[in-house]
Protein backbone atom coordinates (compact mmCIF):
# COMPACT_ATOMS: atom_id res chain seq x y z
CA UNK A 1 19.56 -107.50 30.44
CA UNK A 2 23.04 -106.70 29.09
CA UNK A 3 25.39 -109.63 28.54
CA UNK A 4 29.02 -109.55 29.54
CA UNK A 5 31.63 -108.34 27.10
CA UNK A 6 32.50 -110.69 24.27
CA UNK A 7 35.50 -110.60 21.98
CA UNK A 8 35.13 -108.75 18.71
CA UNK A 9 37.61 -108.74 15.89
CA UNK A 10 36.67 -106.90 12.71
CA UNK A 11 36.46 -109.37 9.83
CA UNK A 12 36.31 -106.57 7.26
CA UNK A 13 36.44 -102.80 7.04
CA UNK A 14 32.83 -102.48 5.91
CA UNK A 15 30.03 -101.31 8.18
CA UNK A 16 26.38 -100.41 7.72
CA UNK A 17 24.64 -97.31 9.09
CA UNK A 18 20.85 -97.45 9.37
CA UNK A 19 19.01 -95.05 9.12
CA UNK A 20 21.70 -92.97 7.42
CA UNK A 21 19.40 -90.12 6.36
CA UNK A 22 18.89 -88.63 9.84
CA UNK A 23 21.23 -86.16 11.53
CA UNK A 24 22.97 -88.82 13.59
CA UNK A 25 23.09 -91.37 10.79
CA UNK A 26 24.45 -89.02 8.13
CA UNK A 27 27.09 -87.65 10.52
CA UNK A 28 28.12 -91.20 11.43
CA UNK A 29 28.51 -92.03 7.74
CA UNK A 30 30.71 -89.00 7.20
CA UNK A 31 32.92 -89.73 10.22
CA UNK A 32 33.30 -93.43 9.39
CA UNK A 33 34.36 -92.60 5.85
CA UNK A 34 36.96 -90.20 7.24
CA UNK A 35 38.29 -93.04 9.41
CA UNK A 36 38.77 -95.26 6.36
CA UNK A 37 35.72 -97.49 6.60
CA UNK A 38 33.71 -98.71 3.66
CA UNK A 39 30.13 -97.69 4.49
CA UNK A 40 26.79 -99.11 3.44
CA UNK A 41 24.40 -96.21 4.07
CA UNK A 42 20.92 -97.66 4.52
CA UNK A 43 18.09 -95.17 4.05
CA UNK A 44 14.34 -95.57 3.77
CA UNK A 45 13.72 -92.82 1.26
CA UNK A 46 16.92 -93.21 -0.76
CA UNK A 47 18.07 -89.70 0.12
CA UNK A 48 21.31 -90.25 -1.79
CA UNK A 49 21.70 -86.63 -2.88
CA UNK A 50 21.97 -85.46 0.73
CA UNK A 51 24.47 -88.18 1.61
CA UNK A 52 26.55 -87.65 -1.51
CA UNK A 53 26.71 -83.94 -0.78
CA UNK A 54 27.95 -84.70 2.74
CA UNK A 55 30.39 -87.43 1.81
CA UNK A 56 31.48 -86.53 -1.71
CA UNK A 57 29.84 -87.53 -4.97
CA UNK A 58 32.83 -89.62 -6.05
CA UNK A 59 33.47 -91.40 -2.74
CA UNK A 60 34.15 -94.99 -3.77
CA UNK A 61 33.89 -96.19 -0.16
CA UNK A 62 30.22 -95.24 0.12
CA UNK A 63 27.33 -97.35 -1.13
CA UNK A 64 23.74 -96.27 -0.61
CA UNK A 65 21.00 -98.84 -0.10
CA UNK A 66 17.26 -98.43 0.22
CA UNK A 67 16.57 -100.48 3.34
CA UNK A 68 13.21 -100.50 5.13
CA UNK A 69 13.16 -101.96 8.68
CA UNK A 70 9.87 -103.60 7.71
CA UNK A 71 11.34 -105.19 4.59
CA UNK A 72 13.60 -108.09 5.59
CA UNK A 73 15.17 -108.62 2.16
CA UNK A 74 16.15 -104.98 1.73
CA UNK A 75 18.00 -105.08 5.06
CA UNK A 76 19.82 -108.31 4.25
CA UNK A 77 21.07 -106.73 1.03
CA UNK A 78 22.35 -103.66 2.90
CA UNK A 79 24.01 -105.75 5.63
CA UNK A 80 25.74 -108.19 3.25
CA UNK A 81 29.51 -108.15 3.73
CA UNK A 82 29.41 -105.82 6.74
CA UNK A 83 31.24 -106.59 9.98
CA UNK A 84 29.15 -104.15 12.00
CA UNK A 85 25.87 -102.26 12.12
CA UNK A 86 25.10 -98.84 13.59
CA UNK A 87 21.33 -98.76 14.03
CA UNK A 88 19.23 -95.73 14.87
CA UNK A 89 15.51 -95.14 14.50
CA UNK A 90 14.69 -91.47 13.97
CA UNK A 91 11.06 -90.49 13.34
CA UNK A 92 10.52 -87.60 10.89
CA UNK A 93 11.04 -84.23 12.59
CA UNK A 94 7.92 -82.84 10.91
CA UNK A 95 5.72 -85.61 12.30
CA UNK A 96 2.66 -83.97 13.86
CA UNK A 97 2.13 -86.52 16.64
CA UNK A 98 4.06 -89.26 18.40
CA UNK A 99 1.74 -91.85 19.94
CA UNK A 100 1.12 -95.53 20.64
CA UNK A 101 1.35 -96.36 16.94
CA UNK A 102 4.90 -95.02 16.87
CA UNK A 103 5.77 -97.18 19.87
CA UNK A 104 4.58 -100.33 18.10
CA UNK A 105 6.37 -99.28 14.90
CA UNK A 106 9.70 -98.75 16.65
CA UNK A 107 9.49 -102.04 18.54
CA UNK A 108 8.71 -103.98 15.34
CA UNK A 109 11.58 -102.25 13.56
CA UNK A 110 14.05 -103.21 16.31
CA UNK A 111 12.86 -106.82 16.17
CA UNK A 112 13.20 -107.00 12.40
CA UNK A 113 16.66 -105.43 12.33
CA UNK A 114 18.04 -107.82 14.96
CA UNK A 115 16.54 -110.79 13.13
CA UNK A 116 18.18 -109.64 9.89
CA UNK A 117 21.51 -109.30 11.73
CA UNK A 118 21.15 -112.83 13.05
CA UNK A 119 20.85 -114.05 9.46
CA UNK A 120 23.93 -112.10 8.32
CA UNK A 121 26.97 -114.17 9.19
CA UNK A 122 29.47 -111.35 8.77
CA UNK A 123 27.87 -109.00 11.34
CA UNK A 124 30.17 -109.17 14.35
CA UNK A 125 28.91 -106.22 16.38
CA UNK A 126 25.80 -104.06 16.61
CA UNK A 127 25.70 -100.54 18.05
CA UNK A 128 22.05 -99.88 18.88
CA UNK A 129 21.05 -96.27 19.51
CA UNK A 130 18.57 -95.94 22.35
CA UNK A 131 17.79 -93.02 24.66
CA UNK A 132 18.28 -91.71 28.17
CA UNK A 133 14.47 -91.63 28.37
CA UNK A 134 14.67 -95.42 28.54
CA UNK A 135 16.40 -95.10 31.92
CA UNK A 136 14.82 -92.59 34.31
CA UNK A 137 11.01 -92.56 33.92
CA UNK A 138 9.45 -94.53 36.79
CA UNK A 139 7.22 -94.14 39.84
CA UNK A 140 10.16 -93.36 42.10
CA UNK A 141 11.85 -91.04 39.58
CA UNK A 142 11.54 -88.08 41.95
CA UNK A 143 13.10 -89.85 44.91
CA UNK A 144 15.82 -87.69 46.41
CA UNK A 145 17.94 -90.72 47.26
CA UNK A 146 18.18 -92.47 43.89
CA UNK A 147 20.53 -91.70 41.02
CA UNK A 148 20.40 -93.32 37.60
CA UNK A 149 22.88 -95.05 35.34
CA UNK A 150 22.93 -97.85 32.74
CA UNK A 151 21.53 -100.38 35.21
CA UNK A 152 18.16 -98.63 35.38
CA UNK A 153 15.18 -98.97 33.07
CA UNK A 154 12.12 -96.78 32.62
CA UNK A 155 8.86 -98.36 33.77
CA UNK A 156 6.74 -98.94 30.66
CA UNK A 157 3.51 -98.90 32.69
CA UNK A 158 4.46 -95.51 34.13
CA UNK A 159 5.26 -94.27 30.60
CA UNK A 160 1.95 -95.54 29.27
CA UNK A 161 0.00 -93.95 32.15
CA UNK A 162 1.48 -90.50 31.49
CA UNK A 163 1.67 -90.93 27.70
CA UNK A 164 5.44 -90.65 27.62
CA UNK A 165 5.48 -92.36 24.24
CA UNK A 166 9.10 -91.62 23.35
CA UNK A 167 10.32 -93.16 26.59
CA UNK A 168 8.04 -96.16 26.17
CA UNK A 169 9.14 -96.70 22.57
CA UNK A 170 12.85 -96.52 23.39
CA UNK A 171 12.49 -98.77 26.44
CA UNK A 172 10.46 -101.46 24.70
CA UNK A 173 12.52 -101.34 21.49
CA UNK A 174 15.76 -101.67 23.41
CA UNK A 175 14.44 -104.52 25.57
CA UNK A 176 13.24 -106.29 22.42
CA UNK A 177 16.69 -105.87 20.86
CA UNK A 178 18.46 -107.20 23.98
CA UNK A 179 16.17 -110.22 24.16
CA UNK A 180 16.90 -111.12 20.54
CA UNK A 181 20.62 -110.39 20.85
CA UNK A 182 20.93 -112.78 23.78
CA UNK A 183 18.73 -115.42 22.15
CA UNK A 184 20.66 -115.28 18.84
CA UNK A 185 24.09 -114.85 20.40
CA UNK A 186 24.64 -111.41 18.86
CA UNK A 187 27.29 -109.01 20.13
CA UNK A 188 25.41 -105.77 20.82
CA UNK A 189 26.02 -102.59 22.79
CA UNK A 190 23.59 -99.70 23.21
CA UNK A 191 24.09 -95.96 23.44
CA UNK A 192 21.42 -94.30 25.57
CA UNK A 193 21.80 -90.71 24.41
CA UNK A 194 20.47 -87.50 25.89
CA UNK A 195 18.51 -84.99 23.84
CA UNK A 196 20.44 -84.54 20.59
CA UNK A 197 21.15 -80.88 19.93
CA UNK A 198 20.57 -81.03 16.19
CA UNK A 199 19.98 -78.09 13.81
CA UNK A 200 16.36 -79.14 13.31
CA UNK A 201 15.58 -79.49 17.02
CA UNK A 202 12.14 -78.11 17.84
CA UNK A 203 9.64 -78.01 20.66
CA UNK A 204 7.79 -80.87 18.88
CA UNK A 205 10.59 -83.35 19.57
CA UNK A 206 8.94 -86.25 21.48
CA UNK A 207 11.94 -86.52 23.82
CA UNK A 208 10.79 -83.26 25.40
CA UNK A 209 7.52 -84.63 26.78
CA UNK A 210 7.85 -84.14 30.52
CA UNK A 211 10.76 -81.70 30.17
CA UNK A 212 9.76 -79.66 33.22
CA UNK A 213 9.76 -82.77 35.40
CA UNK A 214 13.10 -83.90 33.96
CA UNK A 215 14.55 -80.51 34.86
CA UNK A 216 13.23 -80.60 38.42
CA UNK A 217 14.52 -84.16 38.91
CA UNK A 218 18.03 -83.41 37.65
CA UNK A 219 17.81 -85.83 34.71
CA UNK A 220 17.46 -83.38 31.80
CA UNK A 221 20.58 -84.09 29.74
CA UNK A 222 21.64 -83.18 26.20
CA UNK A 223 24.36 -84.38 23.87
CA UNK A 224 26.30 -82.72 21.05
CA UNK A 225 26.42 -84.58 17.76
CA UNK A 226 30.23 -84.88 17.76
CA UNK A 227 30.30 -86.44 21.22
CA UNK A 228 27.47 -88.81 20.32
CA UNK A 229 29.23 -89.94 17.13
CA UNK A 230 32.56 -90.37 18.92
CA UNK A 231 30.78 -92.52 21.52
CA UNK A 232 29.25 -94.77 18.85
CA UNK A 233 32.59 -95.33 17.16
CA UNK A 234 34.37 -95.91 20.46
CA UNK A 235 32.00 -98.65 21.63
CA UNK A 236 32.17 -100.26 18.20
CA UNK A 237 35.94 -100.30 17.91
CA UNK A 238 36.76 -101.17 21.52
CA UNK A 239 36.57 -104.92 22.10
CA UNK A 240 35.98 -104.40 25.83
CA UNK A 241 32.70 -102.53 25.38
CA UNK A 242 29.58 -104.26 26.65
CA UNK A 243 26.00 -103.59 27.66
CA UNK A 244 24.48 -100.13 27.84
CA UNK A 245 26.21 -96.73 27.85
CA UNK A 246 24.47 -93.58 29.03
CA UNK A 247 25.71 -90.76 26.79
CA UNK A 248 25.49 -87.00 27.39
CA UNK A 249 27.84 -84.05 27.76
CA UNK A 250 25.58 -81.37 29.19
CA UNK A 251 23.06 -81.17 32.03
CA UNK A 252 20.19 -78.68 32.09
CA UNK A 253 20.11 -77.97 35.82
CA UNK A 254 20.00 -74.21 36.35
CA UNK A 255 17.73 -71.39 35.13
CA UNK A 256 20.25 -70.01 32.64
CA UNK A 257 20.53 -73.44 30.96
CA UNK A 258 16.76 -73.79 30.79
CA UNK A 259 16.30 -70.34 29.26
CA UNK A 260 19.05 -70.95 26.70
CA UNK A 261 17.40 -74.20 25.60
CA UNK A 262 13.97 -72.57 25.51
CA UNK A 263 15.39 -69.89 23.20
CA UNK A 264 16.59 -72.60 20.81
CA UNK A 265 13.29 -74.48 20.89
CA UNK A 266 11.14 -71.36 20.54
CA UNK A 267 13.13 -68.65 18.72
CA UNK A 268 10.28 -66.16 19.26
CA UNK A 269 11.01 -65.99 23.01
CA UNK A 270 12.42 -62.71 24.41
CA UNK A 271 16.19 -62.22 24.19
CA UNK A 272 16.41 -61.62 27.94
CA UNK A 273 15.27 -64.12 30.59
CA UNK A 274 12.07 -63.25 32.48
CA UNK A 275 12.32 -62.12 36.09
CA UNK A 276 11.29 -65.57 37.39
CA UNK A 277 14.52 -66.99 35.94
CA UNK A 278 16.57 -64.25 37.62
CA UNK A 279 14.91 -64.86 40.98
CA UNK A 280 15.44 -68.61 40.84
CA UNK A 281 19.11 -69.23 41.59
CA UNK A 282 18.83 -72.97 42.25
CA UNK A 283 21.37 -75.36 40.81
CA UNK A 284 19.72 -78.78 40.74
CA UNK A 285 21.93 -81.74 41.55
CA UNK A 286 22.47 -83.93 38.46
CA UNK A 287 21.21 -87.47 39.00
CA UNK A 288 22.42 -89.22 35.85
CA UNK A 289 25.89 -90.72 35.50
CA UNK A 290 27.84 -91.51 32.34
CA UNK A 291 31.01 -92.60 34.15
CA UNK A 292 30.99 -95.95 32.36
CA UNK A 293 31.18 -94.30 28.93
CA UNK A 294 33.70 -91.67 29.99
CA UNK A 295 35.98 -94.37 31.39
CA UNK A 296 35.75 -96.46 28.21
CA UNK A 297 36.45 -93.47 25.96
CA UNK A 298 39.49 -92.45 28.02
CA UNK A 299 40.86 -96.00 27.98
CA UNK A 300 40.16 -96.34 24.25
CA UNK A 301 41.99 -93.11 23.47
CA UNK A 302 44.92 -94.20 25.62
CA UNK A 303 45.17 -97.55 23.83
CA UNK A 304 44.92 -95.85 20.43
CA UNK A 305 47.91 -93.63 21.21
CA UNK A 306 50.22 -96.51 22.14
């Protein structure tokens, strides 16, 4: 599904971040500005006050665009003059449900964004944010002999059967993006991130559907915002990047980790772990690998210091 690496030389210093109003998007905007980029921040609800507060009201390198993934012309306007696109689809955190409708919505958005990129001659590279849930959900996910990396895909039929809508949405949206990227000759890489530990993280986050099974199978991974942002910038700037990159920097694989996360998700939980946590001393073997990303980031840092 992922094409081999292709050369990428930045034709300008202007990039677009979409959707820039979410936690990942707004942090990406801030970091890119700090690195000297001109940034087109594409938001659906024109949340310019939040972005201006983060990035400085008088920042001349920031332009805010209202860009809807279902409005082709608004995206073309935001992409104009940009050499790269950082694309992430983040549903509202206060959304009551996440279901089949959201799956269709995310797939259509991915299709539309890639089509708009294909019509923007200056776009030289796309960093598409996907999820680790697009990798490990399948019938044989609890096999003791199989580990997972970027070469694996979640089974959409399995996801549909067990109503793992987040995993199905990320898998189908990413596959749609890859199909269009290859058909249109677009240079794209994807970041398949673990659960993002954001300030607004709650038990309602759709990533968490099936969390108990993820824990038991050794595939429950999380990622800090700084590591996730660094990974996005690394794969964008490094011409040798290609394909998919599994991205996480923490594994939930022992009772203490699980209790700590549960305390974040449900602040009303007791301050001390229940006796069942104390009695369970298992450390579950991690079965996800992000060696490909770690190697690229180490090589990129080494090249940058020369």
